[in-house]
Amino acid sequence: MVGAACAYYTTRSGLSVAVVDSGPVAGGTTGAGEGNLLVSDKPPGPELSLALLSASLWRELSEVLPETVEFEQKGGLVVAADEASLATLTATAEGQAQAGVRTTAVAPHELPEVEPHLAPGLAGGVLYPQDAQVQPALAAAHLIRAARDAGARLHLGTPVTAVLTGPTGAVRGVRTGAGDLLAPAVVNATGVRGGEFAALAGVELPVLPRRGFVLVTEPLPPLIRHKVYAAEYVADVASASAALQTSPVVEGTPSGPVLVGASRERVGFDRTLSVPVVSRLAAAAAALFPVLGDTRVLRAYQGFRPYLPDHLPAIGPDHRVPGLFHACGHEGAGIGLAPATAALVTAAIRGEEPPLDPKPFSPDRFGEAAGGAAGAGAGAGPETGSGTGSGPQAPG
Ligand SMILES: Cc1cc2nc3c(=O)[nH]c(=O)nc-3n(C[C@H](O)[C@H](O)[C@H](O)COP(=O)(O)OP(=O)(O)OC[C@H]3O[C@@H](n4cnc5c(N)ncnc54)[C@H](O)[C@@H]3O)c2cc1C
């Protein structure tokens, strides 16, 4: 998703772009994400600013992308089980409102009007009309198609095996399984593989996988109107613990199945289905929406969120290797944050005024800018290659 958005915005800005992906479109975490475009789960701060910019860019994109990407400005409803939880939720919402988020408090007696199938007895909630949803794999595919229509070249099934640098240490392109691509700018949009890609350029970026499971129910008639989740979800997202966290996150989709999340744990790239985790998710969803108690789950799958220790993505130039830009580490928000990320990357490559302060996202926070660092890494190669393009190119 992030690479697709970068390809779309950089190409449309007039740059010559090549997208390079070792797999198919949306074969990474994007194919496992739920596609929520959320402002509601972000406390005031740089990530919320990025999310607000992205929310408006997603609305613009929804005008140009086909209806099949299932963009829905459905709104999010965060619910609190008790008074203590409601107090925390209300305080967060007040801070968010000051930062420009639209919020509406929902009293307990109003909850059935907003979500008729919610369990009784909840303490209250907050409605976030700016929250939206998209089908992430289709959105990525259509953005890639739009980028290609605007001139981007597409190299799928083509792993990048080295970042090429010249005598000054500046980026000269990438080596791929299908030859070298020369370019003065390379964007690392490799998601959870962002640290491995950075290592190809001889620099460190501490991206780690944070596993999450999603349950997909049988198709149901429209029962759940918003993205609905428990207030505890926000604390789970912000947690630095490697241990398992689960909190119910439930939403319908236009095609019928209900999606149920969300779990978070750092267990490396372990793909084993965890019955205890999916059982906890199912039980929590049925507690929030009793109507789901009799619903069959058709499948469960997992994905790996690209986690950085401070929960902020790495976006922008890596001053250790001139010409290397990062756009990775978006953890559980990469679908939502992709357009604003791409806008920042495009401005950085073009040397233009960024749409918001890029400093909090600077990859430099993970290491000193060092003039001699480039070219020292495992994959940094000499200035060689057959080169298929002359302008800046953006591998996926
Ligand atoms: C269960 C779950 C639910 C989620 N729900 C949401 C949600 O509701 N909303 C939201 O915003 N986010 C959500 N996320 C997070 C979101 O899915 C990710 O943040 C996002 O998909 C990251 O996109 P990306 O483009 O950075 O990475 P990816 O989609 O992983 O793309 C990276 C690409 O890089 C390619 N690549 C890797 N290494 C190389 C190489 N050496 N050479 C060439 N190509 C390479 C891969 O093949 C891949 O296609 C969820 C994640 C999970 C796991």
PDB file of C-alpha atoms in Angstrom, residues 91-224:
ATOM      1  CA  ALA A  91     -10.297  12.706  27.783  1.00  0.00           C
ATOM      2  CA  THR A  92      -8.630  11.301  24.647  1.00  0.00           C
ATOM      3  CA  ALA A  93     -11.510  12.532  22.480  1.00  0.00           C
ATOM      4  CA  GLU A  94     -11.249  16.028  23.959  1.00  0.00           C
ATOM      5  CA  GLY A  95      -7.554  16.183  23.073  1.00  0.00           C
ATOM      6  CA  GLN A  96      -8.251  14.839  19.589  1.00  0.00           C
ATOM      7  CA  ALA A  97     -10.999  17.428  19.069  1.00  0.00           C
ATOM      8  CA  GLN A  98      -8.519  20.184  19.865  1.00  0.00           C
ATOM      9  CA  ALA A  99      -6.232  18.703  17.201  1.00  0.00           C
ATOM     10  CA  GLY A 100      -8.967  18.908  14.563  1.00  0.00           C
ATOM     11  CA  VAL A 101     -10.729  15.546  14.879  1.00  0.00           C
ATOM     12  CA  ARG A 102     -14.533  15.574  14.735  1.00  0.00           C
ATOM     13  CA  THR A 103     -15.946  13.668  17.705  1.00  0.00           C
ATOM     14  CA  THR A 104     -19.438  13.133  19.085  1.00  0.00           C
ATOM     15  CA  ALA A 105     -20.071  11.711  22.539  1.00  0.00           C
ATOM     16  CA  VAL A 106     -22.679   8.929  22.520  1.00  0.00           C
ATOM     17  CA  ALA A 107     -24.607   8.377  25.748  1.00  0.00           C
ATOM     18  CA  PRO A 108     -25.482   4.802  26.740  1.00  0.00           C
ATOM     19  CA  HIS A 109     -29.168   5.239  25.794  1.00  0.00           C
ATOM     20  CA  GLU A 110     -28.119   6.516  22.326  1.00  0.00           C
ATOM     21  CA  LEU A 111     -25.861   3.553  21.513  1.00  0.00           C
ATOM     22  CA  PRO A 112     -28.690   1.342  20.132  1.00  0.00           C
ATOM     23  CA  GLU A 113     -29.612   4.073  17.624  1.00  0.00           C
ATOM     24  CA  VAL A 114     -26.024   4.244  16.416  1.00  0.00           C
ATOM     25  CA  GLU A 115     -25.379   0.447  16.468  1.00  0.00           C
ATOM     26  CA  PRO A 116     -28.599  -1.535  16.989  1.00  0.00           C
ATOM     27  CA  HIS A 117     -26.874  -4.882  17.652  1.00  0.00           C
ATOM     28  CA  LEU A 118     -24.424  -3.725  20.333  1.00  0.00           C
ATOM     29  CA  ALA A 119     -24.521  -5.531  23.674  1.00  0.00           C
ATOM     30  CA  PRO A 120     -26.522  -3.743  26.361  1.00  0.00           C
ATOM     31  CA  GLY A 121     -24.906  -2.283  29.456  1.00  0.00           C
ATOM     32  CA  LEU A 122     -22.037  -0.320  27.905  1.00  0.00           C
ATOM     33  CA  ALA A 123     -21.056   2.919  29.647  1.00  0.00           C
ATOM     34  CA  GLY A 124     -21.021   5.034  26.480  1.00  0.00           C
ATOM     35  CA  GLY A 125     -18.966   5.793  23.405  1.00  0.00           C
ATOM     36  CA  VAL A 126     -17.520   8.337  21.034  1.00  0.00           C
ATOM     37  CA  LEU A 127     -18.368   8.548  17.339  1.00  0.00           C
ATOM     38  CA  TYR A 128     -15.641   9.558  14.862  1.00  0.00           C
ATOM     39  CA  PRO A 129     -17.222  10.433  11.493  1.00  0.00           C
ATOM     40  CA  GLN A 130     -13.839  10.882   9.753  1.00  0.00           C
ATOM     41  CA  ASP A 131     -12.944   7.185  10.124  1.00  0.00           C
ATOM     42  CA  ALA A 132     -13.284   5.340   6.843  1.00  0.00           C
ATOM     43  CA  GLN A 133     -12.568   1.963   5.307  1.00  0.00           C
ATOM     44  CA  VAL A 134     -11.143   0.599   2.070  1.00  0.00           C
ATOM     45  CA  GLN A 135     -10.366  -2.827   0.641  1.00  0.00           C
ATOM     46  CA  PRO A 136      -6.571  -2.588   0.952  1.00  0.00           C
ATOM     47  CA  ALA A 137      -5.393  -5.093  -1.665  1.00  0.00           C
ATOM     48  CA  LEU A 138      -7.707  -3.644  -4.313  1.00  0.00           C
ATOM     49  CA  ALA A 139      -6.811  -0.080  -3.362  1.00  0.00           C
ATOM     50  CA  ALA A 140      -3.101  -0.865  -3.702  1.00  0.00           C
ATOM     51  CA  ALA A 141      -3.661  -2.604  -7.039  1.00  0.00           C
ATOM     52  CA  HIS A 142      -5.682   0.293  -8.452  1.00  0.00           C
ATOM     53  CA  LEU A 143      -3.145   2.869  -7.242  1.00  0.00           C
ATOM     54  CA  ILE A 144      -0.397   0.860  -8.945  1.00  0.00           C
ATOM     55  CA  ARG A 145      -2.497   0.704 -12.101  1.00  0.00           C
ATOM     56  CA  ALA A 146      -3.068   4.466 -11.959  1.00  0.00           C
ATOM     57  CA  ALA A 147       0.677   5.030 -11.442  1.00  0.00           C
ATOM     58  CA  ARG A 148       1.428   2.776 -14.418  1.00  0.00           C
ATOM     59  CA  ASP A 149      -1.114   4.652 -16.543  1.00  0.00           C
ATOM     60  CA  ALA A 150       0.755   7.839 -15.604  1.00  0.00           C
ATOM     61  CA  GLY A 151       4.087   6.350 -16.721  1.00  0.00           C
ATOM     62  CA  ALA A 152       5.500   4.250 -13.849  1.00  0.00           C
ATOM     63  CA  ARG A 153       7.175   0.982 -14.780  1.00  0.00           C
ATOM     64  CA  LEU A 154       6.310  -2.145 -12.841  1.00  0.00           C
ATOM     65  CA  HIS A 155       8.727  -4.965 -11.967  1.00  0.00           C
ATOM     66  CA  LEU A 156       6.880  -7.662 -10.028  1.00  0.00           C
ATOM     67  CA  GLY A 157       8.502 -10.873  -8.836  1.00  0.00           C
ATOM     68  CA  THR A 158      11.761  -8.941  -8.804  1.00  0.00           C
ATOM     69  CA  PRO A 159      13.618  -8.828  -5.480  1.00  0.00           C
ATOM     70  CA  VAL A 160      16.000  -5.986  -4.771  1.00  0.00           C
ATOM     71  CA  THR A 161      19.240  -7.663  -3.714  1.00  0.00           C
ATOM     72  CA  ALA A 162      21.509  -4.636  -3.277  1.00  0.00           C
ATOM     73  CA  VAL A 163      21.390  -0.885  -3.062  1.00  0.00           C
ATOM     74  CA  LEU A 164      23.977   0.534  -5.442  1.00  0.00           C
ATOM     75  CA  THR A 165      26.059   3.476  -4.300  1.00  0.00           C
ATOM     76  CA  GLY A 166      28.679   5.569  -6.035  1.00  0.00           C
ATOM     77  CA  PRO A 167      32.102   6.749  -4.868  1.00  0.00           C
ATOM     78  CA  THR A 168      30.614   9.513  -2.697  1.00  0.00           C
ATOM     79  CA  GLY A 169      28.356   7.031  -0.949  1.00  0.00           C
ATOM     80  CA  ALA A 170      25.237   8.399  -2.625  1.00  0.00           C
ATOM     81  CA  VAL A 171      22.590   6.054  -4.010  1.00  0.00           C
ATOM     82  CA  ARG A 172      22.931   5.119  -7.673  1.00  0.00           C
ATOM     83  CA  GLY A 173      20.094   2.621  -7.943  1.00  0.00           C
ATOM     84  CA  VAL A 174      19.321  -0.958  -7.019  1.00  0.00           C
ATOM     85  CA  ARG A 175      20.406  -4.411  -8.097  1.00  0.00           C
ATOM     86  CA  THR A 176      17.504  -6.757  -8.736  1.00  0.00           C
ATOM     87  CA  GLY A 177      17.049 -10.345  -9.716  1.00  0.00           C
ATOM     88  CA  ALA A 178      16.441  -9.040 -13.245  1.00  0.00           C
ATOM     89  CA  GLY A 179      19.351  -6.611 -13.551  1.00  0.00           C
ATOM     90  CA  ASP A 180      20.272  -3.198 -12.238  1.00  0.00           C
ATOM     91  CA  LEU A 181      18.045  -0.143 -12.189  1.00  0.00           C
ATOM     92  CA  LEU A 182      19.869   3.162 -12.003  1.00  0.00           C
ATOM     93  CA  ALA A 183      18.258   6.019 -10.116  1.00  0.00           C
ATOM     94  CA  PRO A 184      19.410   8.896  -7.914  1.00  0.00           C
ATOM     95  CA  ALA A 185      16.620   8.211  -5.418  1.00  0.00           C
ATOM     96  CA  VAL A 186      15.479   4.896  -3.945  1.00  0.00           C
ATOM     97  CA  VAL A 187      12.459   4.599  -1.654  1.00  0.00           C
ATOM     98  CA  ASN A 188      12.454   1.785   0.874  1.00  0.00           C
ATOM     99  CA  ALA A 189       8.752   0.908   1.049  1.00  0.00           C
ATOM    100  CA  THR A 190       9.296  -2.728   1.973  1.00  0.00           C
ATOM    101  CA  GLY A 191       7.057  -2.728   5.036  1.00  0.00           C
ATOM    102  CA  VAL A 192       8.041  -5.300   7.614  1.00  0.00           C
ATOM    103  CA  ARG A 193      11.193  -6.003   5.568  1.00  0.00           C
ATOM    104  CA  GLY A 194      12.224  -2.359   5.926  1.00  0.00           C
ATOM    105  CA  GLY A 195      15.108  -3.189   8.256  1.00  0.00           C
ATOM    106  CA  GLU A 196      16.461  -5.828   5.885  1.00  0.00           C
ATOM    107  CA  PHE A 197      16.233  -3.405   2.987  1.00  0.00           C
ATOM    108  CA  ALA A 198      18.011  -0.691   4.989  1.00  0.00           C
ATOM    109  CA  ALA A 199      20.773  -3.209   5.718  1.00  0.00           C
ATOM    110  CA  LEU A 200      21.248  -3.601   1.950  1.00  0.00           C
ATOM    111  CA  ALA A 201      22.290   0.050   2.038  1.00  0.00           C
ATOM    112  CA  GLY A 202      24.472  -0.486   5.086  1.00  0.00           C
ATOM    113  CA  VAL A 203      22.220   1.262   7.585  1.00  0.00           C
ATOM    114  CA  GLU A 204      20.140   0.090  10.503  1.00  0.00           C
ATOM    115  CA  LEU A 205      16.406   0.555  10.836  1.00  0.00           C
ATOM    116  CA  PRO A 206      14.848  -1.467  13.679  1.00  0.00           C
ATOM    117  CA  VAL A 207      11.652  -2.659  11.954  1.00  0.00           C
ATOM    118  CA  LEU A 208      10.173  -5.721  13.662  1.00  0.00           C
ATOM    119  CA  PRO A 209       7.100  -7.853  12.912  1.00  0.00           C
ATOM    120  CA  ARG A 210       4.066  -7.458  15.212  1.00  0.00           C
ATOM    121  CA  ARG A 211       1.680 -10.306  14.465  1.00  0.00           C
ATOM    122  CA  GLY A 212      -2.058  -9.868  14.235  1.00  0.00           C
ATOM    123  CA  PHE A 213      -4.917 -12.273  13.451  1.00  0.00           C
ATOM    124  CA  VAL A 214      -8.133 -11.426  11.600  1.00  0.00           C
ATOM    125  CA  LEU A 215     -11.286 -13.560  11.628  1.00  0.00           C
ATOM    126  CA  VAL A 216     -13.579 -13.445   8.603  1.00  0.00           C
ATOM    127  CA  THR A 217     -17.186 -14.510   9.148  1.00  0.00           C
ATOM    128  CA  GLU A 218     -19.664 -15.904   6.670  1.00  0.00           C
ATOM    129  CA  PRO A 219     -21.389 -13.148   4.662  1.00  0.00           C
ATOM    130  CA  LEU A 220     -24.113 -11.459   6.705  1.00  0.00           C
ATOM    131  CA  PRO A 221     -26.755  -8.895   5.898  1.00  0.00           C
ATOM    132  CA  PRO A 222     -25.720  -5.370   6.991  1.00  0.00           C
ATOM    133  CA  LEU A 223     -25.683  -5.587  10.810  1.00  0.00           C
ATOM    134  CA  ILE A 224     -22.763  -3.446  11.852  1.00  0.00           C
TER     135      ILE A 224
END
